[in-house]
Short mmCIF file of C-alpha atoms and ligand atoms in Angstrom, two decimals:
data_model
loop_
_atom_site.label_atom_id
_atom_site.label_comp_id
_atom_site.label_asym_id
_atom_site.label_seq_id
_atom_site.Cartn_x
_atom_site.Cartn_y
_atom_site.Cartn_z
CA UNK L 168 0.00 0.00 0.00
CA UNK L 169 1.26 3.51 -0.81
CA UNK L 170 2.74 5.65 1.93
CA UNK L 171 0.36 8.15 3.58
CA UNK L 172 0.81 11.53 1.83
CA UNK L 173 3.18 13.80 3.78
CA UNK L 174 2.39 17.51 4.31
CA UNK L 175 5.10 18.34 1.73
CA UNK L 176 3.51 16.04 -0.85
CA UNK L 177 0.13 17.65 -0.20
CA UNK L 178 1.62 21.17 -0.54
CA UNK L 179 3.21 20.22 -3.84
CA UNK L 180 -0.04 18.82 -5.16
CA UNK L 181 -2.17 21.76 -4.00
CA UNK L 182 0.25 24.25 -5.59
CA UNK L 183 0.04 22.53 -8.95
CA UNK L 184 -3.67 23.32 -9.44
CA UNK L 185 -5.36 26.59 -10.38
CA UNK L 186 -7.36 27.16 -7.21
CA UNK L 187 -9.29 30.33 -6.47
CA UNK L 188 -8.13 31.98 -3.24
CA UNK L 189 -5.59 31.11 -0.58
CA UNK L 190 -5.58 27.70 1.03
CA UNK L 191 -6.76 27.89 4.66
CA UNK L 192 -7.28 24.26 5.55
CA UNK L 193 -6.92 20.74 4.21
CA UNK L 194 -8.38 17.71 5.95
CA UNK L 195 -8.81 14.02 5.12
CA UNK L 196 -12.33 13.49 3.85
CA UNK L 197 -14.98 10.83 3.14
CA UNK L 198 -15.19 7.07 3.48
CA UNK L 199 -13.96 5.77 0.12
CA UNK L 200 -12.07 2.46 0.02
CA UNK L 201 -9.80 3.38 -2.88
CA UNK L 202 -8.41 6.91 -3.24
CA UNK L 203 -6.91 9.30 -0.63
CA UNK L 204 -9.38 12.16 -0.42
CA UNK L 205 -8.87 15.62 1.14
CA UNK L 206 -11.12 18.62 1.50
CA UNK L 207 -9.40 21.90 0.65
CA UNK L 208 -10.85 25.14 1.95
CA UNK L 209 -9.62 28.36 0.36
CA UNK L 210 -10.28 31.97 1.27
CA UNK L 211 -11.18 33.85 -1.90
CA UNK L 212 -11.38 37.47 -0.75
CA UNK L 213 -13.64 36.63 2.18
CA UNK L 214 -15.62 34.01 0.26
CA UNK L 215 -15.01 30.32 1.00
CA UNK L 216 -14.14 28.16 -1.99
CA UNK L 217 -13.81 24.41 -1.39
CA UNK L 218 -12.25 21.65 -3.46
CA UNK L 219 -11.73 17.90 -3.28
CA UNK L 220 -8.11 16.83 -3.73
CA UNK L 221 -7.50 13.16 -4.41
CA UNK L 222 -4.42 11.06 -4.75
CA UNK L 223 -5.41 8.32 -7.14
CA UNK L 224 -4.71 4.78 -6.07
CA UNK L 225 -1.84 3.77 -8.35
CA UNK L 226 -1.82 0.08 -7.57
CA UNK L 227 -5.46 -0.13 -8.68
CA UNK L 228 -5.48 2.48 -11.44
CA UNK L 229 -2.45 1.53 -13.52
CA UNK L 230 -3.09 4.16 -16.17
CA UNK L 231 -4.19 7.36 -14.37
CA UNK L 232 -3.72 9.48 -17.49
CA UNK L 233 -6.31 7.44 -19.42
CA UNK L 234 -8.50 7.36 -16.35
CA UNK L 235 -8.53 11.15 -16.14
CA UNK L 236 -9.18 11.38 -19.86
CA UNK L 237 -12.32 9.27 -19.30
CA UNK L 238 -13.41 11.40 -16.35
CA UNK L 239 -12.79 14.69 -18.15
CA UNK L 240 -14.59 13.56 -21.33
CA UNK L 241 -17.55 12.00 -19.55
CA UNK L 242 -18.05 15.00 -17.24
CA UNK L 243 -17.75 17.42 -20.19
CA UNK L 244 -20.47 15.40 -21.97
CA UNK L 245 -22.65 15.26 -18.85
CA UNK L 246 -22.24 19.01 -18.29
CA UNK L 247 -23.69 19.60 -21.76
CA UNK L 248 -26.61 17.22 -21.21
CA UNK L 249 -27.36 18.78 -17.80
CA UNK L 250 -27.19 22.36 -19.12
CA UNK L 251 -29.47 21.50 -22.03
CA UNK L 252 -31.96 20.04 -19.56
CA UNK L 253 -31.93 23.28 -17.54
CA UNK L 254 -29.83 21.84 -14.66
CA UNK L 255 -26.76 23.21 -12.87
CA UNK L 256 -23.67 21.37 -14.17
CA UNK L 257 -21.49 22.60 -11.28
CA UNK L 258 -23.75 20.79 -8.79
CA UNK L 259 -25.07 17.88 -10.84
CA UNK L 260 -21.75 16.51 -12.05
CA UNK L 261 -18.07 16.79 -11.19
CA UNK L 262 -15.97 19.70 -12.45
CA UNK L 263 -12.34 18.80 -13.07
CA UNK L 264 -9.95 21.61 -12.04
CA UNK L 265 -6.87 21.97 -14.23
CA UNK L 266 -3.26 22.40 -13.24
CA UNK L 267 -1.24 25.54 -14.04
CA UNK L 268 -0.02 23.82 -17.20
CA UNK L 269 -3.49 22.92 -18.37
CA UNK L 270 -3.56 19.23 -17.41
CA UNK L 271 -6.38 17.50 -15.58
CA UNK L 272 -3.94 15.70 -13.22
CA UNK L 273 -0.62 16.38 -11.50
CA UNK L 274 2.18 13.84 -11.31
CA UNK L 275 4.58 14.47 -8.42
CA UNK L 276 8.25 13.50 -8.22
CA UNK L 277 7.32 10.14 -6.61
CA UNK L 278 4.91 9.40 -9.49
CA UNK L 279 1.82 9.91 -7.37
CA UNK L 280 -1.07 11.18 -9.47
CA UNK L 281 -3.34 13.85 -8.04
CA UNK L 282 -6.52 15.54 -9.22
CA UNK L 283 -8.86 18.23 -7.97
CA UNK L 284 -12.63 18.57 -8.31
CA UNK L 285 -14.82 21.46 -7.34
CA UNK L 286 -16.34 20.56 -3.96
CA UNK L 287 -20.09 20.26 -4.26
CA UNK L 288 -21.14 22.10 -1.13
CA UNK L 289 -24.25 21.73 1.01
CA UNK L 290 -24.55 18.04 0.26
CA UNK L 291 -24.30 14.82 2.22
CA UNK L 292 -23.52 11.18 1.50
CA UNK L 293 -25.42 8.23 2.93
CA UNK L 294 -23.60 5.16 4.23
CA UNK L 295 -26.93 3.50 4.98
CA UNK L 296 -30.46 4.12 3.73
CA UNK L 297 -32.54 6.03 6.25
CA UNK L 298 -35.82 6.13 4.34
CA UNK L 299 -37.32 4.70 1.18
CA UNK L 300 -37.69 8.13 -0.47
CA UNK L 301 -33.87 8.59 -0.47
CA UNK L 302 -33.36 5.19 -2.04
CA UNK L 303 -35.95 5.92 -4.69
CA UNK L 304 -34.07 9.13 -5.57
CA UNK L 305 -30.81 7.21 -5.71
CA UNK L 306 -32.37 4.71 -8.11
CA UNK L 307 -33.66 7.46 -10.39
CA UNK L 308 -30.21 9.12 -10.30
CA UNK L 309 -28.33 5.95 -11.26
CA UNK L 310 -30.91 5.09 -13.94
CA UNK L 311 -30.75 8.65 -15.33
CA UNK L 312 -26.95 8.53 -15.31
CA UNK L 313 -27.10 5.59 -17.70
CA UNK L 314 -29.72 7.26 -19.82
CA UNK L 315 -27.76 10.54 -20.01
CA UNK L 316 -24.77 8.59 -21.33
CA UNK L 317 -26.73 6.33 -23.65
CA UNK L 318 -25.46 8.14 -26.78
CA UNK L 319 -21.91 8.51 -25.51
CA UNK L 320 -19.52 6.63 -27.84
CA UNK L 321 -18.61 3.74 -25.54
CA UNK L 322 -15.69 2.58 -27.70
CA UNK L 323 -13.84 5.84 -26.96
CA UNK L 324 -13.68 5.05 -23.23
CA UNK L 325 -10.51 3.46 -21.87
CA UNK L 326 -11.04 0.25 -19.92
CA UNK L 327 -9.46 1.61 -16.73
CA UNK L 328 -9.66 -1.72 -14.91
CA UNK L 329 -9.90 -4.55 -17.43
CA UNK L 330 -12.54 -7.18 -16.65
CA UNK L 331 -13.78 -5.13 -13.68
CA UNK L 332 -17.18 -6.83 -13.39
CA UNK L 333 -16.31 -9.96 -15.34
CA UNK L 334 -17.47 -12.31 -12.59
CA UNK L 335 -15.88 -15.49 -14.09
CA UNK L 336 -12.52 -13.74 -14.14
CA UNK L 337 -13.05 -12.51 -10.54
CA UNK L 338 -13.84 -16.13 -9.66
CA UNK L 339 -10.53 -17.29 -11.18
CA UNK L 340 -8.68 -14.60 -9.18
CA UNK L 341 -10.46 -15.80 -6.06
CA UNK L 342 -9.46 -19.44 -6.69
CA UNK L 343 -5.85 -18.34 -7.22
CA UNK L 344 -5.90 -16.51 -3.87
CA UNK L 345 -7.25 -19.63 -2.15
CA UNK L 346 -4.59 -21.83 -3.77
CA UNK L 347 -1.74 -19.42 -3.00
CA UNK L 348 -2.95 -18.80 0.57
CA UNK L 349 0.23 -16.80 1.34
CA UNK L 350 -0.71 -16.08 4.98
CA UNK L 351 -2.18 -19.47 5.86
CA UNK L 352 -5.61 -17.88 6.35
CA UNK L 353 -7.61 -20.23 4.09
CA UNK L 354 -8.17 -22.89 6.77
CA UNK L 355 -9.78 -20.23 9.00
CA UNK L 356 -12.45 -19.47 6.40
CA UNK L 357 -13.23 -22.83 4.81
CA UNK L 358 -16.99 -22.46 5.07
CA UNK L 359 -16.86 -19.05 3.32
CA UNK L 360 -14.62 -20.53 0.60
CA UNK L 361 -17.04 -23.43 0.15
CA UNK L 362 -19.97 -21.01 -0.12
CA UNK L 363 -18.20 -19.16 -2.93
CA UNK L 364 -17.06 -22.30 -4.79
CA UNK L 365 -20.57 -23.79 -4.69
CA UNK L 366 -21.87 -20.91 -6.81
CA UNK L 367 -19.43 -21.15 -9.72
CA UNK L 368 -22.25 -21.90 -12.18
CA UNK L 369 -23.84 -18.51 -11.46
CA UNK L 370 -20.68 -16.57 -12.21
CA UNK L 371 -20.97 -16.66 -16.00
CA UNK L 372 -24.73 -16.20 -16.48
CA UNK L 373 -24.51 -12.51 -17.42
CA UNK L 374 -21.21 -12.59 -19.31
CA UNK L 375 -22.48 -15.53 -21.44
CA UNK L 376 -25.56 -13.53 -22.44
CA UNK L 377 -23.38 -10.51 -23.23
CA UNK L 378 -21.09 -12.62 -25.41
CA UNK L 379 -24.10 -14.07 -27.25
CA UNK L 380 -25.33 -10.51 -27.90
CA UNK L 381 -28.48 -11.06 -25.85
CA UNK L 382 -27.62 -8.32 -23.35
CA UNK L 383 -26.50 -4.89 -24.65
CA UNK L 384 -23.18 -3.31 -23.74
CA UNK L 385 -23.79 0.17 -22.31
CA UNK L 386 -21.81 2.98 -20.73
CA UNK L 387 -22.13 2.22 -17.02
CA UNK L 388 -20.81 3.64 -13.76
CA UNK L 389 -19.74 0.27 -12.35
CA UNK L 390 -19.45 1.44 -8.72
CA UNK L 391 -22.98 2.46 -7.79
CA UNK L 392 -22.44 2.30 -4.06
CA UNK L 393 -24.77 4.39 -2.00
CA UNK L 394 -21.97 6.72 -0.88
CA UNK L 395 -21.16 7.55 -4.49
CA UNK L 396 -24.23 9.78 -4.63
CA UNK L 397 -24.34 13.29 -3.18
CA UNK L 398 -27.70 14.43 -1.78
CA UNK L 399 -28.68 18.09 -1.69
CA UNK L 400 -28.96 19.41 1.90
CA UNK L 401 -31.71 21.83 0.94
CA UNK L 402 -34.00 19.49 -1.00
CA UNK L 403 -32.71 16.07 0.22
CA UNK L 404 -32.78 15.00 -3.44
CA UNK L 405 -30.08 12.83 -5.02
CA UNK L 406 -28.04 15.52 -6.73
CA UNK L 407 -24.86 14.16 -8.23
CA UNK L 408 -23.34 10.79 -9.13
CA UNK L 409 -19.65 10.92 -8.14
CA UNK L 410 -16.64 8.54 -8.19
CA UNK L 411 -16.39 8.23 -11.98
CA UNK L 412 -13.13 6.23 -11.96
CA UNK L 413 -14.80 3.10 -13.25
CA UNK L 414 -17.11 4.56 -15.89
CA UNK L 415 -16.61 2.02 -18.67
CA UNK L 416 -18.66 -0.07 -21.05
CA UNK L 417 -20.64 -2.56 -18.96
CA UNK L 418 -24.07 -4.00 -18.21
CA UNK L 419 -27.00 -2.07 -16.77
CA UNK L 420 -27.33 -4.98 -14.35
CA UNK L 421 -23.97 -4.12 -12.79
CA UNK L 422 -25.19 -0.66 -11.82
CA UNK L 423 -28.52 -1.96 -10.61
CA UNK L 424 -26.93 -4.81 -8.66
CA UNK L 425 -24.22 -2.86 -6.90
CA UNK L 426 -26.74 -0.32 -5.65
CA UNK L 427 -28.98 -3.08 -4.25
CA UNK L 428 -25.94 -4.66 -2.59
CA UNK L 429 -25.21 -1.48 -0.64
CA UNK L 430 -28.58 0.21 -0.33
CA UNK L 431 -31.14 -2.57 0.17
CA UNK L 432 -29.08 -4.40 2.77
CA UNK L 433 -30.24 -3.98 6.36
CA UNK L 434 -26.72 -3.67 7.80
CA UNK L 435 -23.34 -2.12 7.13
CA UNK L 436 -20.95 -3.66 4.61
CA UNK L 437 -18.57 -4.64 7.44
CA UNK L 438 -21.18 -5.54 10.08
CA UNK L 439 -19.93 -8.31 12.39
CA UNK L 440 -23.36 -9.38 13.61
CA UNK L 441 -24.70 -11.31 10.61
CA UNK L 442 -28.17 -11.51 12.13
CA UNK L 443 -28.47 -7.84 11.13
CA UNK L 444 -27.87 -8.58 7.46
CA UNK L 445 -30.69 -9.29 5.06
CA UNK L 446 -32.23 -8.02 1.86
CA UNK L 447 -34.97 -5.50 2.59
CA UNK L 448 -37.59 -6.51 0.01
CA UNK L 449 -39.46 -3.29 0.31
CA UNK L 450 -36.28 -1.29 -0.45
CA UNK L 451 -35.58 -3.67 -3.33
CA UNK L 452 -39.01 -2.85 -4.74
CA UNK L 453 -38.42 0.88 -4.24
CA UNK L 454 -35.15 0.72 -6.14
CA UNK L 455 -36.60 -1.31 -9.03
CA UNK L 456 -39.34 1.30 -9.38
CA UNK L 457 -36.89 4.25 -9.36
CA UNK L 458 -34.30 2.61 -11.60
CA UNK L 459 -36.91 1.76 -14.25
CA UNK L 460 -38.13 5.35 -14.10
CA UNK L 461 -34.59 6.75 -14.41
CA UNK L 462 -33.78 4.46 -17.37
CA UNK L 463 -37.02 5.69 -18.94
CA UNK L 464 -37.88 2.72 -21.13
CA UNK L 465 -34.34 2.11 -22.32
CA UNK L 466 -33.92 -1.37 -20.73
CA UNK L 467 -34.73 -4.49 -22.74
CA UNK L 468 -37.17 -7.04 -21.34
CA UNK L 469 -34.30 -9.47 -20.71
CA UNK L 470 -32.38 -6.82 -18.73
CA UNK L 471 -35.48 -6.20 -16.61
CA UNK L 472 -36.09 -9.90 -16.06
CA UNK L 473 -32.48 -10.33 -14.92
CA UNK L 474 -32.49 -7.51 -12.34
CA UNK L 475 -32.55 -10.01 -9.42
CA UNK L 476 -29.58 -11.83 -10.97
CA UNK L 477 -27.73 -8.51 -11.26
CA UNK L 478 -28.28 -7.92 -7.54
CA UNK L 479 -27.16 -11.41 -6.57
CA UNK L 480 -24.10 -11.52 -8.82
CA UNK L 481 -22.78 -8.07 -7.85
CA UNK L 482 -23.14 -9.02 -4.16
CA UNK L 483 -21.46 -12.38 -4.72
CA UNK L 484 -18.67 -10.81 -6.78
CA UNK L 485 -17.94 -8.23 -4.12
CA UNK L 486 -17.91 -11.03 -1.53
CA UNK L 487 -15.27 -13.04 -3.41
CA UNK L 488 -13.20 -9.87 -3.97
CA UNK L 489 -13.26 -9.10 -0.21
CA UNK L 490 -12.46 -12.72 0.69
CA UNK L 491 -9.61 -12.93 -1.83
CA UNK L 492 -8.19 -9.68 -0.44
CA UNK L 493 -8.40 -11.05 3.11
CA UNK L 494 -6.54 -14.18 1.97
CA UNK L 495 -3.70 -12.27 0.31
CA UNK L 496 -3.25 -9.84 3.20
CA UNK L 497 -5.62 -6.89 2.57
CA UNK L 498 -3.74 -5.25 -0.25
CA UNK L 499 -6.63 -3.84 -2.31
CA UNK L 500 -9.45 -2.49 -0.12
CA UNK L 501 -8.50 -0.07 2.64
CA UNK L 502 -9.02 -1.61 6.06
CA UNK L 503 -9.19 0.15 9.42
CA UNK L 504 -9.24 -2.91 11.69
CA UNK L 505 -8.28 -6.57 11.74
CA UNK L 506 -10.48 -8.97 9.74
CA UNK L 507 -12.46 -6.13 8.19
CA UNK L 508 -12.29 -7.65 4.71
CA UNK L 509 -13.37 -11.00 6.11
CA UNK L 510 -16.33 -9.35 7.84
CA UNK L 511 -17.15 -7.60 4.57
CA UNK L 512 -17.06 -10.92 2.68
CA UNK L 513 -19.32 -12.52 5.29
CA UNK L 514 -21.98 -9.81 5.00
CA UNK L 515 -21.98 -10.18 1.21
CA UNK L 516 -22.41 -13.96 1.41
CA UNK L 517 -25.15 -13.63 4.02
CA UNK L 518 -26.92 -11.22 1.68
CA UNK L 519 -26.52 -13.62 -1.27
CA UNK L 520 -28.00 -16.44 0.83
CA UNK L 521 -30.92 -14.23 1.82
CA UNK L 522 -31.52 -13.26 -1.82
CA UNK L 523 -31.62 -16.94 -2.70
CA UNK L 524 -34.32 -17.43 -0.04
CA UNK L 525 -36.29 -14.46 -1.36
CA UNK L 526 -35.68 -15.23 -5.05
CA UNK L 527 -39.30 -15.84 -6.05
CA UNK L 528 -40.42 -12.70 -4.25
CA UNK L 529 -37.71 -10.64 -5.97
CA UNK L 530 -38.75 -11.99 -9.37
CA UNK L 531 -42.44 -11.32 -8.62
CA UNK L 532 -41.67 -7.69 -7.69
CA UNK L 533 -39.80 -7.16 -10.95
CA UNK L 534 -42.61 -8.78 -12.96
CA UNK L 535 -45.23 -6.66 -11.24
CA UNK L 536 -43.36 -3.40 -11.88
CA UNK L 537 -42.29 -4.01 -15.47
P1 ADP C 649 -13.22 6.52 -3.46
O1 ADP C 649 -12.95 6.00 -4.84
O2 ADP C 649 -12.09 6.33 -2.54
O3 ADP C 649 -14.53 5.97 -2.96
P2 ADP C 649 -14.67 9.03 -4.01
O4 ADP C 649 -14.38 9.72 -5.29
O5 ADP C 649 -15.95 8.28 -3.91
O6 ADP C 649 -13.40 8.12 -3.62
O7 ADP C 649 -14.63 10.14 -2.86
C1 ADP C 649 -14.71 9.80 -1.48
C2 ADP C 649 -15.74 10.66 -0.78
O8 ADP C 649 -15.41 12.06 -0.93
C3 ADP C 649 -17.16 10.55 -1.32
O9 ADP C 649 -17.86 9.48 -0.76
C4 ADP C 649 -17.76 11.93 -0.95
O10 ADP C 649 -18.14 11.93 0.41
C5 ADP C 649 -16.58 12.86 -1.08
N1 ADP C 649 -16.52 13.57 -2.40
C6 ADP C 649 -15.84 13.18 -3.50
N2 ADP C 649 -15.94 14.08 -4.49
C7 ADP C 649 -16.70 15.10 -4.00
C8 ADP C 649 -17.14 16.38 -4.53
N3 ADP C 649 -16.81 16.78 -5.75
N4 ADP C 649 -17.90 17.18 -3.72
C9 ADP C 649 -18.24 16.80 -2.47
N5 ADP C 649 -17.84 15.62 -1.91
C10 ADP C 649 -17.08 14.78 -2.66
C1 GN1 C 650 -14.64 0.21 -3.92
O1 GN1 C 650 -14.17 3.32 -4.44
P1 GN1 C 650 -15.30 2.80 -3.64
O2 GN1 C 650 -15.06 2.76 -2.17
O3 GN1 C 650 -16.57 3.54 -4.03
C2 GN1 C 650 -14.45 -0.60 -5.21
C3 GN1 C 650 -15.79 -1.19 -5.64
C4 GN1 C 650 -16.33 -2.09 -4.54
C5 GN1 C 650 -16.45 -1.27 -3.25
C6 GN1 C 650 -16.84 -2.14 -2.08
C7 GN1 C 650 -12.35 0.77 -8.02
O4 GN1 C 650 -15.53 1.28 -4.16
O5 GN1 C 650 -15.61 -1.99 -6.80
O6 GN1 C 650 -17.61 -2.59 -4.89
O7 GN1 C 650 -15.18 -0.62 -2.91
N1 GN1 C 650 -13.90 0.25 -6.26
C8 GN1 C 650 -12.88 -0.20 -7.03
O8 GN1 C 650 -17.25 -1.35 -1.02
O9 GN1 C 650 -12.38 -1.33 -6.92
MG1 MG C 651 -16.47 6.23 -3.60
#
């Protein structure tokens, strides 16, 4: 894992960007698992101007230049769509701030890559759903995000993390981690490993249909976690979809599924008490309703029919990623305590098992709403 940024590194990075005003304060910010995020507060002649500074995770994002090209192009496109629809592009999508030499990233002498976004003020992020209305808004926002990008030329996007949601390939990575077992942890988690192995047949359901041309490839967000949406403090409406690092060609079911995994679960992703983890069917229904509205008729009937499978596979896939990371020594997802990745894997598997129990009900909800 990369060294924590020193004050000198942060100074260097801040100075590279064209910020308005004089920097007053910089503090670590947010709960992301991947990048190092800081809030910058500047004094611009008595007016406060805030920014988000991020050091991109280099071990995960191998090609930060291409990544930032994706982010800059997609946000420029979204800004146009939002303006044309009468919205406020500075609040409804990210604005990339350039460096003094006109780049959308800064590479420091240690080859760390940094970027700055305008801070979208007077907003909040949810780690857990507090009421159905918020989840409905989230669903509309993620559905609309896909719709807004439906005419974006997908083949011009760089694949920032190859095979990101290719579940069969994630399964192979997981098996390799079990076989390598570098820390001797596999014997401690045999029942979790068995749970994952028993579901191999599910792993290729969606990718097979994509390869046969039965599911369409779309521009998708690919990381539709609840805390990747900013809500407006004033209206409590879902305002902006953030964390665009993984915007790539993908399946609509990935975006649907990942949001169910985080938003329709009754407990936290790293909850230790598994009795608190289940699929909230009423929230599932709320999200289906909102997502279909946001996509506004753009999903095919097969995509709609497979929504429950999207939810199950994204939850399963995240579970095997957490478990593999636990086995190899927690090198990918940030952890703040011992066994956190194992606890995360366990919640995902508990949620998968609960979805399997509620499968008919999930399918009935989708049928009723489509
Ligand atoms: P990670 O990939 O590590 O999850 P994110 O890009 O999601 O990083 O950022 C982490 C957190 O920082 C978000 O959950 C959100 O709270 C906050 N954040 C990121 N960008 C902005 C922004 N432009 N305005 C306000 N808050 C932001
Ligand atoms: C990571 O960046 P963040 O925290 O929103 C991860 C997702 C996982 C998620 C699990 C680039 O998301 O794929 O689903 O953690 N992002 C990347 O919480 O790997
Ligand atoms: Mg995030």
